[in-house]
PDB file of C-alpha atoms in Angstrom:
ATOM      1  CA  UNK A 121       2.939 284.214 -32.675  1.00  0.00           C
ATOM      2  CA  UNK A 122       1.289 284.965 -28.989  1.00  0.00           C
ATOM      3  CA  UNK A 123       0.478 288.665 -28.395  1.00  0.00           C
ATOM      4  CA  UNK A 124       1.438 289.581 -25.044  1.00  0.00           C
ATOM      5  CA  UNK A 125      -1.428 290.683 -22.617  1.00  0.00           C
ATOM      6  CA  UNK A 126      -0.545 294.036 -21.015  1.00  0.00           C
ATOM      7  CA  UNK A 127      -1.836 294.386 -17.023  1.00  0.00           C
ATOM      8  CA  UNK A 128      -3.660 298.355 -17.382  1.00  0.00           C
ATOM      9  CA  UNK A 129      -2.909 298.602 -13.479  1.00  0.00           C
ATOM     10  CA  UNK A 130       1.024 297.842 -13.596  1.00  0.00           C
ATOM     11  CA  UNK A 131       0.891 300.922 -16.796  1.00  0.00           C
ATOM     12  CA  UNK A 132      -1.068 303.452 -14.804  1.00  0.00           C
ATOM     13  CA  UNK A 133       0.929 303.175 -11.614  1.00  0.00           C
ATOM     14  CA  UNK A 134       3.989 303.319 -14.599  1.00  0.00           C
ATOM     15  CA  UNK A 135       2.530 306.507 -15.175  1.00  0.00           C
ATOM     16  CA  UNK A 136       1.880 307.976 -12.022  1.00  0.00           C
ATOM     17  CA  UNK A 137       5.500 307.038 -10.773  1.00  0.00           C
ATOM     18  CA  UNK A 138       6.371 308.848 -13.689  1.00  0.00           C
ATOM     19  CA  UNK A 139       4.396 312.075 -12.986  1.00  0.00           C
ATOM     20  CA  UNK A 140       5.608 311.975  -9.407  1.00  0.00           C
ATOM     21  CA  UNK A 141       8.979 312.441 -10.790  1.00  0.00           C
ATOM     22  CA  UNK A 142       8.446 315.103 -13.396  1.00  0.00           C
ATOM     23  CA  UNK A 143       6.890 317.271 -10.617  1.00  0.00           C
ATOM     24  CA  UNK A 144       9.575 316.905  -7.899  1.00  0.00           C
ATOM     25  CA  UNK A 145      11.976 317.395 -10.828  1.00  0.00           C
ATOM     26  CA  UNK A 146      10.137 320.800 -12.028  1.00  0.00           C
ATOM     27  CA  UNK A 147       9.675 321.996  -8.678  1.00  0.00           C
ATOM     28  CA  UNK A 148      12.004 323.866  -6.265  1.00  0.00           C
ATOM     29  CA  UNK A 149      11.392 324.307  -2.490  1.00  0.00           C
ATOM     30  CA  UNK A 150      12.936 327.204  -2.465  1.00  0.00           C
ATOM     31  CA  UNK A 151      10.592 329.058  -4.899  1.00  0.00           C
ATOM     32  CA  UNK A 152       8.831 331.662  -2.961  1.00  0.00           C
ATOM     33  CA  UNK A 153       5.406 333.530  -4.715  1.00  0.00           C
ATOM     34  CA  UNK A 154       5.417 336.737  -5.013  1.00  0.00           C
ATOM     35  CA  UNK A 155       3.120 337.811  -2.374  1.00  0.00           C
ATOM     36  CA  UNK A 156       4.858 336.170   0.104  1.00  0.00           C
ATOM     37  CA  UNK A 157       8.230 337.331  -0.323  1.00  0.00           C
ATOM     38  CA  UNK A 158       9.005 339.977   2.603  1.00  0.00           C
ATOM     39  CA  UNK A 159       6.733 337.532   4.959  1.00  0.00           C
ATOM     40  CA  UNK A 160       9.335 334.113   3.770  1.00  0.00           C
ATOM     41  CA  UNK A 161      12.320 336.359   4.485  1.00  0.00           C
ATOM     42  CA  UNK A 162      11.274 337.421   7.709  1.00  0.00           C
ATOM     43  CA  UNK A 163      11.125 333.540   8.540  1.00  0.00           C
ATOM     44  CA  UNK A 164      13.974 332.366   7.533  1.00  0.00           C
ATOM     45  CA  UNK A 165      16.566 335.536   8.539  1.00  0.00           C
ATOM     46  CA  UNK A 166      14.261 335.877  12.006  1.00  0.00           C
ATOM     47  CA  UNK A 167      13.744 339.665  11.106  1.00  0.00           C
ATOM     48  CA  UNK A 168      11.727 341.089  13.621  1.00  0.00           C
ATOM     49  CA  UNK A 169       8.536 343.418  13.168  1.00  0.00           C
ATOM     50  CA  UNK A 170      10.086 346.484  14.342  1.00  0.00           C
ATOM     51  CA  UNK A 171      12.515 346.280  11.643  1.00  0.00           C
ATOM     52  CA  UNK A 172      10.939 348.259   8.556  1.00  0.00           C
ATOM     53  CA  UNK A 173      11.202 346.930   4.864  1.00  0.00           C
ATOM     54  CA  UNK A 174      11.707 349.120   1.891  1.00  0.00           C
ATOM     55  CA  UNK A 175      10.719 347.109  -1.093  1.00  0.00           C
ATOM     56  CA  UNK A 176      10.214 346.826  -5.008  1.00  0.00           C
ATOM     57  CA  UNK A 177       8.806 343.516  -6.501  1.00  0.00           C
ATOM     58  CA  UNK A 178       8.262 343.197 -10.675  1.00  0.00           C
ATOM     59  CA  UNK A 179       7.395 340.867 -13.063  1.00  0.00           C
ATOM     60  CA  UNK A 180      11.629 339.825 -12.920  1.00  0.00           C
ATOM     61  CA  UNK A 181      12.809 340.554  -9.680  1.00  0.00           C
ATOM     62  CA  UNK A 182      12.527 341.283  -6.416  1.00  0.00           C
ATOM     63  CA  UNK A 183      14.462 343.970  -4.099  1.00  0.00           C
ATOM     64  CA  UNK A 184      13.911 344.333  -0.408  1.00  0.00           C
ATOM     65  CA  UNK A 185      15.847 346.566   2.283  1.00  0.00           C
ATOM     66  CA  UNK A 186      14.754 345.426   6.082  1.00  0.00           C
ATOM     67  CA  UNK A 187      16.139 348.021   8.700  1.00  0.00           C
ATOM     68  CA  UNK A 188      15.892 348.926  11.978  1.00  0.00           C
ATOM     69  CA  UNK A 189      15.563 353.097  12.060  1.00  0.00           C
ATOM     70  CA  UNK A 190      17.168 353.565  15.595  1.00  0.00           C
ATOM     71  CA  UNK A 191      20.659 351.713  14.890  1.00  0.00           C
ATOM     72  CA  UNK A 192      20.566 351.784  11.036  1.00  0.00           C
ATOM     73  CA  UNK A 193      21.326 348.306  10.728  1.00  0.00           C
ATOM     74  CA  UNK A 194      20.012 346.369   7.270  1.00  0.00           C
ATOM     75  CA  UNK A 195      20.003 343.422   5.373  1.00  0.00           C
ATOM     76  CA  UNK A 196      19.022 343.293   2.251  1.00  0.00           C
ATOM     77  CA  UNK A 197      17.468 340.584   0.033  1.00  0.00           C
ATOM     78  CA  UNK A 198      17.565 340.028  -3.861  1.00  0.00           C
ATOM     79  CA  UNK A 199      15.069 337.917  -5.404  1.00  0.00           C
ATOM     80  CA  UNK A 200      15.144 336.606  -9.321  1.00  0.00           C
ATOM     81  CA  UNK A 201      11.688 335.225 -10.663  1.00  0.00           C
ATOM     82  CA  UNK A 202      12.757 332.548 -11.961  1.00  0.00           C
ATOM     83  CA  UNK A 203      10.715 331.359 -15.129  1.00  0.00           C
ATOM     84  CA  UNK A 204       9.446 327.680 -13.796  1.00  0.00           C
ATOM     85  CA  UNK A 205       6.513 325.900 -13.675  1.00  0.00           C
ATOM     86  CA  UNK A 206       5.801 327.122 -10.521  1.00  0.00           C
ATOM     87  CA  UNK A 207       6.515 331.363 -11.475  1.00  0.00           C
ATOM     88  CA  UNK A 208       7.958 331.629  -7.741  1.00  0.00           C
ATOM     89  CA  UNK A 209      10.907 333.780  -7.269  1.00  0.00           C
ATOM     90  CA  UNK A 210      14.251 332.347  -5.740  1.00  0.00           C
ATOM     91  CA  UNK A 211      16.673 333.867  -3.284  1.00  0.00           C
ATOM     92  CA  UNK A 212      19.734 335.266  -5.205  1.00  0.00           C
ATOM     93  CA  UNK A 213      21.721 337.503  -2.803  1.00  0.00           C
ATOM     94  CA  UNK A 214      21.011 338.247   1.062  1.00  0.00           C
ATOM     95  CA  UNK A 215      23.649 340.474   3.189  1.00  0.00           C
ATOM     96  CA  UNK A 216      24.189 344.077   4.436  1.00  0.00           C
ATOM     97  CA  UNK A 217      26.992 346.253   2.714  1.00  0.00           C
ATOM     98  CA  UNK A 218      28.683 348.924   3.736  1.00  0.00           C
ATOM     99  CA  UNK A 219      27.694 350.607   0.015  1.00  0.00           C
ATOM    100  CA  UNK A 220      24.282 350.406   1.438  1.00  0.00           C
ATOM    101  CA  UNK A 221      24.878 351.953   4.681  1.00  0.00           C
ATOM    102  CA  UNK A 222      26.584 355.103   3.253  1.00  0.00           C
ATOM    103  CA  UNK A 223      25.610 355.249  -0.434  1.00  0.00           C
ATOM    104  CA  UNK A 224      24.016 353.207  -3.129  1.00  0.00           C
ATOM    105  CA  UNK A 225      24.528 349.697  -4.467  1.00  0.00           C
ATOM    106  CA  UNK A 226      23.318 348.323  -7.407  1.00  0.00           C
ATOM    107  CA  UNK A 227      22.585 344.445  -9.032  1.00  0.00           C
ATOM    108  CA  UNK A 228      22.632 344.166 -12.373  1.00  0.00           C
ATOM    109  CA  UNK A 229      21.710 340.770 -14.223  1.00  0.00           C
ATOM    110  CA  UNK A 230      22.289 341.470 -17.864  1.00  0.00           C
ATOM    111  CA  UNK A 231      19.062 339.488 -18.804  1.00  0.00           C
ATOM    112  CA  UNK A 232      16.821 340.769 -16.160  1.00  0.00           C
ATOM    113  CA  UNK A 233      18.005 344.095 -15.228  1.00  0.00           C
ATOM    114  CA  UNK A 234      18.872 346.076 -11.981  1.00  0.00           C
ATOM    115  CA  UNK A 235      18.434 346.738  -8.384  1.00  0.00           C
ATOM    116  CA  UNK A 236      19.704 349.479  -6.202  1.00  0.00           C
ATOM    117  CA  UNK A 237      19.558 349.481  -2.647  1.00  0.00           C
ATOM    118  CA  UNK A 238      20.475 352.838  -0.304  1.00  0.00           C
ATOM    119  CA  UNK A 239      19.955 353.775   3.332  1.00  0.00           C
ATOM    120  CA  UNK A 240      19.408 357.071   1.938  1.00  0.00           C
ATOM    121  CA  UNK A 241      22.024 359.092   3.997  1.00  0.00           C
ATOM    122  CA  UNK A 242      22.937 361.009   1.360  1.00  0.00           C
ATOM    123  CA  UNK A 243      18.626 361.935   0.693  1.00  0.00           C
ATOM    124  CA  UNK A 244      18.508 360.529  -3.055  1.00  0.00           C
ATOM    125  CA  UNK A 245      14.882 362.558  -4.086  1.00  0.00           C
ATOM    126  CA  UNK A 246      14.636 361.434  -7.787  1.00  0.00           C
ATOM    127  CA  UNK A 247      16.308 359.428 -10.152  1.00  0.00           C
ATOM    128  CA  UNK A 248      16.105 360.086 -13.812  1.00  0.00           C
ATOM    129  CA  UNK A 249      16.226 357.061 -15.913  1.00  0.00           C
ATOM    130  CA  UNK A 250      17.374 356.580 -19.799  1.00  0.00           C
ATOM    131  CA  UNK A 251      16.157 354.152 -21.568  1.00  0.00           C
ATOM    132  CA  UNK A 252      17.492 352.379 -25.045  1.00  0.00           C
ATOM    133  CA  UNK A 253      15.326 354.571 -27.038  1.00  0.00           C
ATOM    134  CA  UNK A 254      16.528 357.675 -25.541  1.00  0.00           C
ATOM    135  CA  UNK A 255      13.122 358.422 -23.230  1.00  0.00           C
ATOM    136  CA  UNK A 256      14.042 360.084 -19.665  1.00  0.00           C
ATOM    137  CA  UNK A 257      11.335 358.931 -17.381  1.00  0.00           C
ATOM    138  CA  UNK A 258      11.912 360.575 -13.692  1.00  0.00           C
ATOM    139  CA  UNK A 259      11.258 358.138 -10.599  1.00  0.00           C
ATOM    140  CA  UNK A 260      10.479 360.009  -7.297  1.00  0.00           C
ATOM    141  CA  UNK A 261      12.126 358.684  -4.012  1.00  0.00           C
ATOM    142  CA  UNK A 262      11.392 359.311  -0.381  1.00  0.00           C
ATOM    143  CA  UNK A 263      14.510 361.217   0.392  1.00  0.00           C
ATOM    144  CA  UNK A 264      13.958 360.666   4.156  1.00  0.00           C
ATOM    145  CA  UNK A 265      13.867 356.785   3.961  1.00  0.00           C
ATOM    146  CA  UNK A 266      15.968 353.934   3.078  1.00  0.00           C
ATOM    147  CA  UNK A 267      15.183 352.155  -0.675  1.00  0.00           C
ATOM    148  CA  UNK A 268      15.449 349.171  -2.761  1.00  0.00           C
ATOM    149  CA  UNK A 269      14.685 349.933  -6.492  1.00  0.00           C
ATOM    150  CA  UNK A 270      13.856 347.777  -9.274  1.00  0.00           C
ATOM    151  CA  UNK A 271      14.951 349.776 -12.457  1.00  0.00           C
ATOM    152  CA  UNK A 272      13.020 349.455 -16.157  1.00  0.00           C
ATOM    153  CA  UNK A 273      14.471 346.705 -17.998  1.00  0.00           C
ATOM    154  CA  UNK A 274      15.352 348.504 -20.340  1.00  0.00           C
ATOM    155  CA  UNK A 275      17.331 351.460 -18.780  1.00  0.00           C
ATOM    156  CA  UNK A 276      20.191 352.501 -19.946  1.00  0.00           C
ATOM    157  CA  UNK A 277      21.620 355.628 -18.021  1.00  0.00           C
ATOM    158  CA  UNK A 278      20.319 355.833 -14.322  1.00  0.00           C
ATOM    159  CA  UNK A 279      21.257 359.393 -12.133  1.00  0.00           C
ATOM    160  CA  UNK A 280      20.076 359.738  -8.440  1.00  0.00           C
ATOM    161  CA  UNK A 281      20.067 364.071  -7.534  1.00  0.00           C
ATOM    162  CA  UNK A 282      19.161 364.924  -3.572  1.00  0.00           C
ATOM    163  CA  UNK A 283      17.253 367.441  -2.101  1.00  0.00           C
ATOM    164  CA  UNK A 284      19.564 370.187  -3.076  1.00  0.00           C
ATOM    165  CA  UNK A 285      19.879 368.602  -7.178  1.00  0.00           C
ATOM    166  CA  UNK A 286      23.390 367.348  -6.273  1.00  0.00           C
ATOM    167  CA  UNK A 287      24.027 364.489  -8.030  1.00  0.00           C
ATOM    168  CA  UNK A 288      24.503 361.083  -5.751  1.00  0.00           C
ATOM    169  CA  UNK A 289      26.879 358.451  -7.077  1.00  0.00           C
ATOM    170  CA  UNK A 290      26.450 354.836  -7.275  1.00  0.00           C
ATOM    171  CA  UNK A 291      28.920 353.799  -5.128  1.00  0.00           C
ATOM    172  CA  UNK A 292      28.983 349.985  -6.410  1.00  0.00           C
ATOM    173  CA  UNK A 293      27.615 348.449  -9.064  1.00  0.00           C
ATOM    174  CA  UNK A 294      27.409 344.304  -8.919  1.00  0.00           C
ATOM    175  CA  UNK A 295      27.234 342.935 -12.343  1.00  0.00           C
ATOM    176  CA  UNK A 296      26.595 339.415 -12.747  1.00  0.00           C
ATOM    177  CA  UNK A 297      26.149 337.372 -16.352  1.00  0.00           C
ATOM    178  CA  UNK A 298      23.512 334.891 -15.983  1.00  0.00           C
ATOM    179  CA  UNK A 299      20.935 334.964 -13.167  1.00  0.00           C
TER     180      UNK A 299
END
């Protein structure tokens, strides 16, 4: 029986075909680092420098409120790290509500948590927030500026209270399965 000579230069460019492939596979275009997040969306939805950004990035996700101070007009951005090979974090929601504008609006991903986003017209100044175990941790807020929250994954109960301790409602809450 003849044993078949194998050519070591048609296997390694085997292999690195096969590596290019893998990585274009495991990669996304779209995955933005973390450092770079309010700078990417500022590119892509051509959001000027005059517009402010209120913003909360974690380990999970990413929350950011752009808007302009003298017309009140947002748009906000949710990001969701997303767990690949490259860590970045991927675009998940981008708009402007009406919640927003007047109230609060939450995003919550059962896995990951939740987001809430306000213009702050209503002057949210803390937020108390339950957790599983029972612990009430209290979260200051600017209650002159807009804000885009990331909440403790594990919270359970969440209550915003103004400048007088009136209690501010979350006027819509988002809740999505799987992120």
């Amino acid at each position: 029986m003849k044993k078949r000579k194998r050519n070591p230069l048609v296997m390694r460019m085997l292999c690195i075909g096969l590596l290019v492939c893998a990585v274009s596979f495991f990669s996304k275009d779209d995955d933005v680092i973390k450092g770079d997040l309010e700078e990417n969306a500022r590119n892509a939805y051509q959001i000027g420098e005059n517009w402010k950004c209120a913003k909360q990035i974690d380990e999970r996700m990413g929350a950011l409120l752009f808007y302009d101070e003298n017309t009140q007009e947002h748009r906000f951005l949710l990001y969701m790290q997303n767990g690949g090979f490259k860590g970045g974090y991927q675009l998940i929601k981008s708009d402007s509500s009406t919640y927003i504008a007047d109230g609060v609006e939450g995003y919550a991903f059962q896995e990951k948590g939740m987001v809430l986003f306000s213009m702050n017209k209503e002057q949210a100044k803390e937020m108390y927030v339950t957790n599983q175990a029972g612990h009430t941790t209290i979260i200051p807020v600017d209650a002159w500026k807009p804000f885009a929250l990331v909440l403790p994954k594990d919270a359970k109960d969440v209550v915003l209270y103004g400048r007088e301790k009136q209690k501010i409602p979350i006027d819509n809450i988002n809740v999505y399965e799987k992120a």
